[in-house]
Short mmCIF file of C-alpha atoms and ligand atoms in Angstrom, two decimals:
data_model
loop_
_atom_site.label_atom_id
_atom_site.label_comp_id
_atom_site.label_asym_id
_atom_site.label_seq_id
_atom_site.Cartn_x
_atom_site.Cartn_y
_atom_site.Cartn_z
CA UNK D 1 -59.41 -96.34 3.85
CA UNK D 2 -61.09 -96.88 7.22
CA UNK D 3 -62.22 -93.98 9.37
CA UNK D 4 -60.81 -93.46 12.86
CA UNK D 5 -62.56 -94.91 15.89
CA UNK D 6 -63.29 -93.41 19.28
CA UNK D 7 -61.79 -93.38 22.76
CA UNK D 8 -63.21 -92.47 26.14
CA UNK D 9 -61.47 -89.58 27.88
CA UNK D 10 -61.73 -89.55 31.66
CA UNK D 11 -64.58 -90.99 33.72
CA UNK D 12 -67.27 -88.37 33.15
CA UNK D 13 -68.64 -89.59 29.81
CA UNK D 14 -66.60 -87.72 27.19
CA UNK D 15 -66.03 -89.77 24.05
CA UNK D 16 -63.74 -88.37 21.33
CA UNK D 17 -62.15 -89.57 18.11
CA UNK D 18 -59.08 -91.68 18.87
CA UNK D 19 -57.02 -89.18 16.88
CA UNK D 20 -57.81 -85.48 17.16
CA UNK D 21 -56.91 -82.53 14.99
CA UNK D 22 -54.68 -79.76 16.30
CA UNK D 23 -55.94 -76.58 14.64
CA UNK D 24 -53.31 -74.10 15.88
CA UNK D 25 -51.10 -74.16 12.78
CA UNK D 26 -54.03 -73.07 10.61
CA UNK D 27 -53.85 -69.60 12.16
CA UNK D 28 -50.80 -69.25 14.37
CA UNK D 29 -47.15 -69.97 15.12
CA UNK D 30 -46.27 -72.15 12.12
CA UNK D 31 -45.89 -69.46 9.45
CA UNK D 32 -48.60 -67.11 8.21
CA UNK D 33 -52.31 -67.97 8.64
CA UNK D 34 -53.50 -70.41 5.99
CA UNK D 35 -56.34 -69.58 3.53
CA UNK D 36 -59.64 -69.66 5.41
CA UNK D 37 -61.74 -71.62 2.93
CA UNK D 38 -59.02 -74.28 2.56
CA UNK D 39 -58.93 -74.71 6.32
CA UNK D 40 -62.73 -74.94 6.53
CA UNK D 41 -62.66 -77.62 3.82
CA UNK D 42 -59.92 -79.46 5.72
CA UNK D 43 -61.95 -79.43 8.94
CA UNK D 44 -65.02 -80.73 7.10
CA UNK D 45 -62.92 -83.45 5.49
CA UNK D 46 -61.50 -84.43 8.90
CA UNK D 47 -64.94 -84.65 10.48
CA UNK D 48 -66.18 -86.84 7.61
CA UNK D 49 -63.21 -89.15 8.22
CA UNK D 50 -64.15 -89.45 11.88
CA UNK D 51 -61.56 -86.99 13.21
CA UNK D 52 -64.09 -85.11 15.31
CA UNK D 53 -61.99 -84.04 18.31
CA UNK D 54 -60.89 -80.51 17.40
CA UNK D 55 -58.30 -78.69 19.46
CA UNK D 56 -57.99 -74.90 19.64
CA UNK D 57 -57.34 -72.13 22.17
CA UNK D 58 -58.33 -68.51 22.61
CA UNK D 59 -54.67 -67.54 22.26
CA UNK D 60 -54.17 -69.16 18.85
CA UNK D 61 -54.17 -66.11 16.66
CA UNK D 62 -54.98 -64.78 19.24
CA UNK D 63 -58.70 -65.38 18.76
CA UNK D 64 -58.67 -66.04 15.00
CA UNK D 65 -58.38 -69.81 15.30
CA UNK D 66 -61.59 -70.00 17.37
CA UNK D 67 -63.33 -67.73 14.86
CA UNK D 68 -62.22 -70.04 12.03
CA UNK D 69 -63.58 -73.06 13.90
CA UNK D 70 -66.84 -71.22 14.54
CA UNK D 71 -67.28 -70.76 10.79
CA UNK D 72 -66.28 -74.35 9.98
CA UNK D 73 -68.70 -75.84 12.49
CA UNK D 74 -71.89 -74.24 11.15
CA UNK D 75 -74.39 -77.07 10.82
CA UNK D 76 -72.06 -79.78 12.16
CA UNK D 77 -71.57 -78.71 15.75
CA UNK D 78 -73.20 -81.85 17.19
CA UNK D 79 -70.83 -84.11 15.26
CA UNK D 80 -67.69 -82.75 16.94
CA UNK D 81 -66.04 -82.39 20.31
CA UNK D 82 -64.62 -78.89 20.73
CA UNK D 83 -61.63 -78.51 23.03
CA UNK D 84 -60.53 -74.96 23.71
CA UNK D 85 -58.46 -73.27 26.37
CA UNK D 86 -58.13 -70.15 28.48
CA UNK D 87 -55.41 -68.84 30.72
CA UNK D 88 -52.77 -67.32 28.47
CA UNK D 89 -53.43 -63.60 28.25
CA UNK D 90 -52.24 -61.20 25.60
CA UNK D 91 -52.07 -57.44 25.63
CA UNK D 92 -49.82 -55.17 23.56
CA UNK D 93 -47.92 -58.15 22.21
CA UNK D 94 -47.09 -59.40 25.70
CA UNK D 95 -48.25 -62.83 26.83
CA UNK D 96 -49.13 -63.54 30.46
CA UNK D 97 -51.11 -66.07 32.50
CA UNK D 98 -54.35 -65.72 34.45
CA UNK D 99 -56.40 -68.18 36.48
CA UNK D 100 -58.39 -65.49 38.24
CA UNK D 101 -62.06 -66.62 38.56
CA UNK D 102 -63.50 -63.47 36.96
CA UNK D 103 -61.05 -63.84 34.08
CA UNK D 104 -62.00 -67.53 33.61
CA UNK D 105 -65.68 -66.62 33.23
CA UNK D 106 -65.01 -63.73 30.84
CA UNK D 107 -62.66 -65.89 28.74
CA UNK D 108 -65.24 -68.68 28.51
CA UNK D 109 -67.99 -66.30 27.43
CA UNK D 110 -65.71 -64.76 24.79
CA UNK D 111 -64.75 -68.21 23.45
CA UNK D 112 -68.42 -69.26 23.23
CA UNK D 113 -69.10 -66.14 21.20
CA UNK D 114 -66.15 -66.64 18.82
CA UNK D 115 -66.95 -70.30 18.34
CA UNK D 116 -70.61 -69.35 18.02
CA UNK D 117 -71.76 -72.34 20.09
CA UNK D 118 -73.84 -72.81 23.26
CA UNK D 119 -71.30 -74.98 25.04
CA UNK D 120 -67.67 -76.11 24.90
CA UNK D 121 -67.11 -79.85 25.24
CA UNK D 122 -63.71 -79.71 26.93
CA UNK D 123 -62.40 -76.51 28.48
CA UNK D 124 -58.76 -76.55 29.53
CA UNK D 125 -56.73 -74.20 31.62
CA UNK D 126 -53.94 -73.64 29.08
CA UNK D 127 -51.24 -72.70 31.57
CA UNK D 128 -51.45 -72.68 35.35
CA UNK D 129 -51.39 -69.29 37.07
CA UNK D 130 -48.90 -69.66 39.93
CA UNK D 131 -50.37 -66.67 41.75
CA UNK D 132 -53.91 -68.09 42.12
CA UNK D 133 -54.72 -71.23 44.14
CA UNK D 134 -55.80 -73.88 41.65
CA UNK D 135 -58.89 -74.47 43.83
CA UNK D 136 -60.11 -70.94 43.08
CA UNK D 137 -59.76 -71.41 39.31
CA UNK D 138 -61.44 -74.81 39.53
CA UNK D 139 -64.30 -73.37 41.61
CA UNK D 140 -65.24 -71.10 38.70
CA UNK D 141 -64.87 -73.90 36.16
CA UNK D 142 -67.20 -76.03 38.26
CA UNK D 143 -69.80 -73.24 38.12
CA UNK D 144 -69.44 -73.06 34.34
CA UNK D 145 -70.13 -76.81 34.16
CA UNK D 146 -73.21 -76.40 36.37
CA UNK D 147 -74.45 -73.62 34.08
CA UNK D 148 -73.97 -75.84 30.99
CA UNK D 149 -71.43 -73.51 29.36
CA UNK D 150 -68.76 -76.20 29.41
CA UNK D 151 -69.22 -79.96 29.67
CA UNK D 152 -65.84 -81.18 30.87
CA UNK D 153 -62.76 -79.65 32.47
CA UNK D 154 -59.13 -80.16 31.49
CA UNK D 155 -55.69 -78.90 32.44
CA UNK D 156 -52.73 -78.33 30.16
CA UNK D 157 -49.11 -78.35 31.35
CA UNK D 158 -50.02 -78.98 34.99
CA UNK D 159 -47.82 -80.82 37.49
CA UNK D 160 -48.94 -83.99 39.26
CA UNK D 161 -49.73 -82.18 42.51
CA UNK D 162 -51.68 -79.42 40.74
CA UNK D 163 -53.70 -82.08 38.89
CA UNK D 164 -54.44 -83.83 42.18
CA UNK D 165 -55.57 -80.63 43.92
CA UNK D 166 -57.72 -79.58 40.95
CA UNK D 167 -59.35 -83.01 40.68
CA UNK D 168 -60.41 -82.80 44.33
CA UNK D 169 -62.54 -79.71 43.52
CA UNK D 170 -64.14 -81.03 40.32
CA UNK D 171 -63.27 -84.10 38.23
CA UNK D 172 -60.62 -83.44 35.60
CA UNK D 173 -61.54 -85.22 32.36
CA UNK D 174 -58.28 -84.76 30.48
CA UNK D 175 -54.76 -83.45 30.87
CA UNK D 176 -53.10 -82.10 27.78
CA UNK D 177 -49.34 -82.33 27.52
CA UNK D 178 -46.51 -82.71 25.08
CA UNK D 179 -45.80 -86.44 24.86
CA UNK D 180 -43.91 -87.86 21.94
CA UNK D 181 -40.86 -89.93 21.10
CA UNK D 182 -38.54 -87.10 22.08
CA UNK D 183 -40.55 -85.60 24.95
CA UNK D 184 -41.12 -88.23 27.61
CA UNK D 185 -40.55 -86.31 30.85
CA UNK D 186 -44.22 -86.57 31.89
CA UNK D 187 -43.93 -90.34 32.19
CA UNK D 188 -42.30 -90.14 35.63
CA UNK D 189 -45.10 -88.48 37.60
CA UNK D 190 -47.83 -86.87 35.54
CA UNK D 191 -48.94 -89.89 33.50
CA UNK D 192 -49.11 -92.22 36.55
CA UNK D 193 -51.10 -89.57 38.43
CA UNK D 194 -53.60 -89.24 35.57
CA UNK D 195 -53.99 -93.01 35.49
CA UNK D 196 -54.47 -93.29 39.22
CA UNK D 197 -57.23 -90.65 39.05
CA UNK D 198 -58.83 -91.96 35.82
CA UNK D 199 -57.97 -88.83 33.84
CA UNK D 200 -57.57 -89.02 30.05
CA UNK D 201 -54.36 -87.89 28.37
CA UNK D 202 -54.27 -85.72 25.25
CA UNK D 203 -50.89 -85.35 23.61
CA UNK D 204 -49.93 -82.28 21.63
CA UNK D 205 -46.96 -82.05 19.22
CA UNK D 206 -46.94 -85.87 18.79
CA UNK D 207 -45.03 -85.34 15.54
CA UNK D 208 -42.33 -83.27 17.23
CA UNK D 209 -43.83 -80.18 15.54
CA UNK D 210 -43.24 -81.85 12.17
CA UNK D 211 -39.69 -83.14 12.79
CA UNK D 212 -40.77 -86.79 12.74
CA UNK D 213 -42.15 -86.33 9.23
CA UNK D 214 -39.09 -84.90 7.55
CA UNK D 215 -36.24 -84.58 10.04
CA UNK D 216 -33.79 -81.72 9.44
CA UNK D 217 -35.42 -81.09 6.03
CA UNK D 218 -38.25 -79.48 7.99
CA UNK D 219 -36.10 -76.35 8.24
CA UNK D 220 -36.27 -75.87 4.46
CA UNK D 221 -40.00 -75.15 4.68
CA UNK D 222 -39.87 -73.08 7.86
CA UNK D 223 -40.19 -69.34 7.21
CA UNK D 224 -38.77 -66.50 9.29
CA UNK D 225 -42.13 -66.08 11.01
CA UNK D 226 -42.30 -69.69 12.12
CA UNK D 227 -41.97 -70.41 15.83
CA UNK D 228 -39.82 -73.44 15.06
CA UNK D 229 -36.97 -71.22 13.86
CA UNK D 230 -36.12 -70.74 17.53
CA UNK D 231 -36.83 -74.29 18.65
CA UNK D 232 -33.80 -75.54 20.66
CA UNK D 233 -33.91 -79.00 19.07
CA UNK D 234 -33.61 -77.52 15.59
CA UNK D 235 -30.61 -75.31 16.35
CA UNK D 236 -27.34 -76.19 14.63
CA UNK D 237 -25.67 -77.41 17.83
CA UNK D 238 -28.42 -80.02 18.34
CA UNK D 239 -29.57 -80.78 14.85
CA UNK D 240 -27.03 -83.41 13.84
CA UNK D 241 -27.69 -85.45 16.97
CA UNK D 242 -31.46 -85.25 16.49
CA UNK D 243 -31.18 -86.03 12.81
CA UNK D 244 -29.40 -89.28 13.73
CA UNK D 245 -32.45 -90.18 15.85
CA UNK D 246 -34.70 -89.41 12.91
CA UNK D 247 -32.59 -91.69 10.67
CA UNK D 248 -33.08 -94.56 13.10
CA UNK D 249 -36.82 -93.87 13.20
CA UNK D 250 -36.87 -93.95 9.38
CA UNK D 251 -35.08 -97.30 9.34
CA UNK D 252 -37.63 -98.89 11.65
CA UNK D 253 -40.55 -97.33 9.79
CA UNK D 254 -39.41 -98.68 6.42
CA UNK D 255 -39.19 -102.13 7.98
CA UNK D 256 -42.73 -101.68 9.34
CA UNK D 257 -44.00 -100.47 5.96
CA UNK D 258 -45.05 -97.04 7.18
CA UNK D 259 -43.62 -93.52 7.27
CA UNK D 260 -41.60 -92.15 10.22
CA UNK D 261 -44.46 -89.79 11.13
CA UNK D 262 -46.93 -92.69 11.18
CA UNK D 263 -44.56 -94.64 13.42
CA UNK D 264 -44.28 -91.64 15.77
CA UNK D 265 -48.09 -91.38 16.00
CA UNK D 266 -48.52 -95.14 16.37
CA UNK D 267 -46.10 -95.07 19.30
CA UNK D 268 -48.36 -92.54 21.06
CA UNK D 269 -51.52 -94.56 20.24
CA UNK D 270 -49.88 -97.65 21.74
CA UNK D 271 -49.47 -95.90 25.11
CA UNK D 272 -53.03 -96.92 25.97
CA UNK D 273 -56.75 -96.51 25.51
CA UNK D 274 -56.63 -93.40 27.66
CA UNK D 275 -54.22 -91.54 25.34
CA UNK D 276 -55.36 -89.43 22.38
CA UNK D 277 -52.83 -87.69 20.11
CA UNK D 278 -53.86 -84.48 18.35
CA UNK D 279 -51.44 -84.04 15.44
CA UNK D 280 -51.69 -80.65 13.80
CA UNK D 281 -51.96 -80.32 10.06
CA UNK D 282 -53.10 -77.87 7.42
CA UNK D 283 -53.16 -80.36 4.54
CA UNK D 284 -55.66 -83.06 3.59
CA UNK D 285 -52.86 -85.30 2.32
CA UNK D 286 -51.09 -85.17 5.68
CA UNK D 287 -54.35 -85.69 7.55
CA UNK D 288 -54.90 -88.87 5.53
CA UNK D 289 -51.35 -90.07 6.31
CA UNK D 290 -51.96 -89.44 9.99
CA UNK D 291 -55.26 -91.34 9.97
CA UNK D 292 -53.48 -94.40 8.56
CA UNK D 293 -51.26 -94.46 11.66
CA UNK D 294 -54.14 -95.74 13.82
CA UNK D 295 -53.89 -99.07 12.03
CA UNK D 296 -50.11 -99.45 12.39
CA UNK D 297 -49.54 -102.29 14.82
CA UNK D 298 -46.46 -102.26 17.04
CA UNK D 299 -45.44 -105.39 18.95
CA UNK D 300 -43.92 -105.31 22.42
CA UNK D 301 -40.54 -105.85 20.75
CA UNK D 302 -41.13 -102.94 18.36
CA UNK D 303 -41.97 -100.69 21.31
CA UNK D 304 -38.84 -101.84 23.14
CA UNK D 305 -36.65 -101.15 20.13
CA UNK D 306 -38.14 -97.69 19.58
CA UNK D 307 -37.89 -96.76 23.25
CA UNK D 308 -34.27 -97.88 23.47
CA UNK D 309 -33.48 -95.25 20.82
CA UNK D 310 -35.89 -92.60 22.07
CA UNK D 311 -35.16 -92.97 25.77
CA UNK D 312 -36.14 -90.14 28.07
CA UNK D 313 -32.91 -88.16 27.51
CA UNK D 314 -32.42 -89.04 23.85
CA UNK D 315 -33.04 -85.65 22.24
CA UNK D 316 -30.49 -82.85 22.25
CA UNK D 317 -31.94 -79.52 23.37
CA UNK D 318 -35.03 -78.60 25.40
CA UNK D 319 -38.52 -79.22 24.05
CA UNK D 320 -39.29 -75.48 24.18
CA UNK D 321 -37.49 -72.23 24.71
CA UNK D 322 -36.51 -71.43 28.27
CA UNK D 323 -39.15 -68.72 28.78
CA UNK D 324 -41.89 -71.17 27.72
CA UNK D 325 -40.62 -73.86 30.06
CA UNK D 326 -41.11 -71.30 32.83
CA UNK D 327 -44.83 -71.52 32.04
CA UNK D 328 -44.92 -75.33 31.78
CA UNK D 329 -45.84 -78.06 34.27
CA UNK D 330 -42.39 -77.77 35.77
CA UNK D 331 -43.46 -74.44 37.22
CA UNK D 332 -47.14 -74.94 37.95
CA UNK D 333 -47.41 -75.06 41.73
CA UNK D 334 -50.01 -72.60 43.03
CA UNK D 335 -50.35 -71.10 46.54
CA UNK D 336 -52.41 -73.13 49.04
CA UNK D 337 -56.16 -72.47 49.06
CA UNK D 338 -55.89 -71.24 52.64
CA UNK D 339 -54.08 -68.11 51.40
CA UNK D 340 -57.42 -66.91 50.04
CA UNK D 341 -59.07 -66.73 53.47
P1 LIG G 1 -48.45 -79.36 16.96
O1 LIG G 1 -49.20 -80.16 17.97
O2 LIG G 1 -47.67 -78.26 17.61
O3 LIG G 1 -49.29 -78.91 15.80
P2 LIG G 1 -47.28 -81.71 15.66
O4 LIG G 1 -48.64 -82.28 15.58
O5 LIG G 1 -46.22 -82.51 16.32
O6 LIG G 1 -47.30 -80.30 16.38
O7 LIG G 1 -46.75 -81.33 14.22
C1 LIG G 1 -47.40 -80.41 13.39
C2 LIG G 1 -46.56 -80.18 12.16
O8 LIG G 1 -46.39 -81.42 11.49
C3 LIG G 1 -47.17 -79.23 11.18
O9 LIG G 1 -46.17 -78.34 10.75
C4 LIG G 1 -47.64 -80.11 10.03
O10 LIG G 1 -47.45 -79.47 8.78
P3 LIG G 1 -48.64 -79.33 7.70
O11 LIG G 1 -49.56 -78.31 8.24
O12 LIG G 1 -47.93 -78.90 6.47
O13 LIG G 1 -49.25 -80.70 7.58
C5 LIG G 1 -46.72 -81.29 10.12
N1 LIG G 1 -47.38 -82.55 9.72
C6 LIG G 1 -48.49 -83.08 10.24
N2 LIG G 1 -48.78 -84.27 9.67
C7 LIG G 1 -47.83 -84.48 8.74
C8 LIG G 1 -47.58 -85.51 7.82
N3 LIG G 1 -48.36 -86.59 7.76
N4 LIG G 1 -46.50 -85.39 6.99
C9 LIG G 1 -45.71 -84.29 7.04
N5 LIG G 1 -45.88 -83.29 7.92
C10 LIG G 1 -46.93 -83.37 8.75
#
C-alpha cells in the first residue's frame, strides 16, 4: 500500500501530508479518552505511513490531547507538522472565547510546554473573539512568528471578511473549516476568498464525524458521553432523511469499488491541491482505510453525480448545535481596529 504524498498549504512555504490526522477523538468529545499507549502507537504508525500533519488544540481534553502528542512526538518532532489552536477558553466547565493579545501569548507558551517542542508549525485561532479586533490578535501572532515560537498562522471558523482583515496584518497560511459532503456552506464566500488570497484550506469532520462510514449505525457505537448524541443531524427527526443520503453514497461507492467513507474523503481531496482533509481516527485499521482514499479517482461526471445528491441544502439538521454555531464563522465579525485607539 502506497504512503500518502504532500501538499503545499498557503504561500509561505508550509508543506504537509495531503491527508492529516485529527487527534481530538483520542482524548475528547467522542466517548472516553482512548488508552494512551495505543494512541501513541497509532500516531507513530500514521507518521510512518506519511500522515505527518497532526491536528490538535489546547481545548481538546482540555490540554490532555496536546500532552499525548508531546509524548508521541519524542524523537520524531522534525518528521511532523504540528497544528494546534488557541482561543477557546475553559474555566469551571464553562467554555468561552478569547483573542486578547496577552491571552494569545500565554496560550502559545502553555501549548509549547505541553507539546514539549520549541515551535508550533501551524498555530490557529480556534474561534474568533468578536470583542477583540482581529488586527490586535494577529499583531500578537505576528510577534510569535518573529520570535520563532510559531512558523505559520491559521484561522478556524472565520468569515471571509475576518480572513481578509487578518491576512492584511500577517499572511494567513491556512483556514480550517468543516467542509464535507453534507457541510458545503463555506463554498459561497470563504473558499473563494481563501483562493483569491492564496490561503490553504484544511477540512475537519470530512467524514461527517463518522456518519459517512456507517450511516445511522454510527449511533449504536455512540455512548452517552459522546458529543454526537446531541448532533442535530443524528436526531430522530432528521435521521431517516440523512440515512437516505448515506444509502445513495453507498451505492456510488460500491460502483467505484471503495467504501462510502473513502468516497467522502476522495470528494474532499478532489476539491483541489490547496485542500487537505484531516479525518479523525483512533484505529489503525480505519487510518489505513482513509489512506487508501487518496488513490480513489473521481471523474468530472462522478463529482457531478455526487454533488447532485449532496447539494448545499441536502442534509436535514444543522451541522452543529445552535450554541456552537454562535461561535462559528457565521458570527465572527470583530470590531474595527480603530476602536482600539
Ligand atoms: P472529526 O474531524 O470531528 O474527527 P471525522 O473525521 O469526520 O470527524 O470523523 C471522525 C469519526 O469517524 C471518528 O469517530 C472515527 O472513529 P474511530 O476513532 O473509531 O476510527 C470515525 N472514522 C474515521 N475513519 C473511519 C473509517 N475508515 N471507518 C469507520 N469509521 C471511521
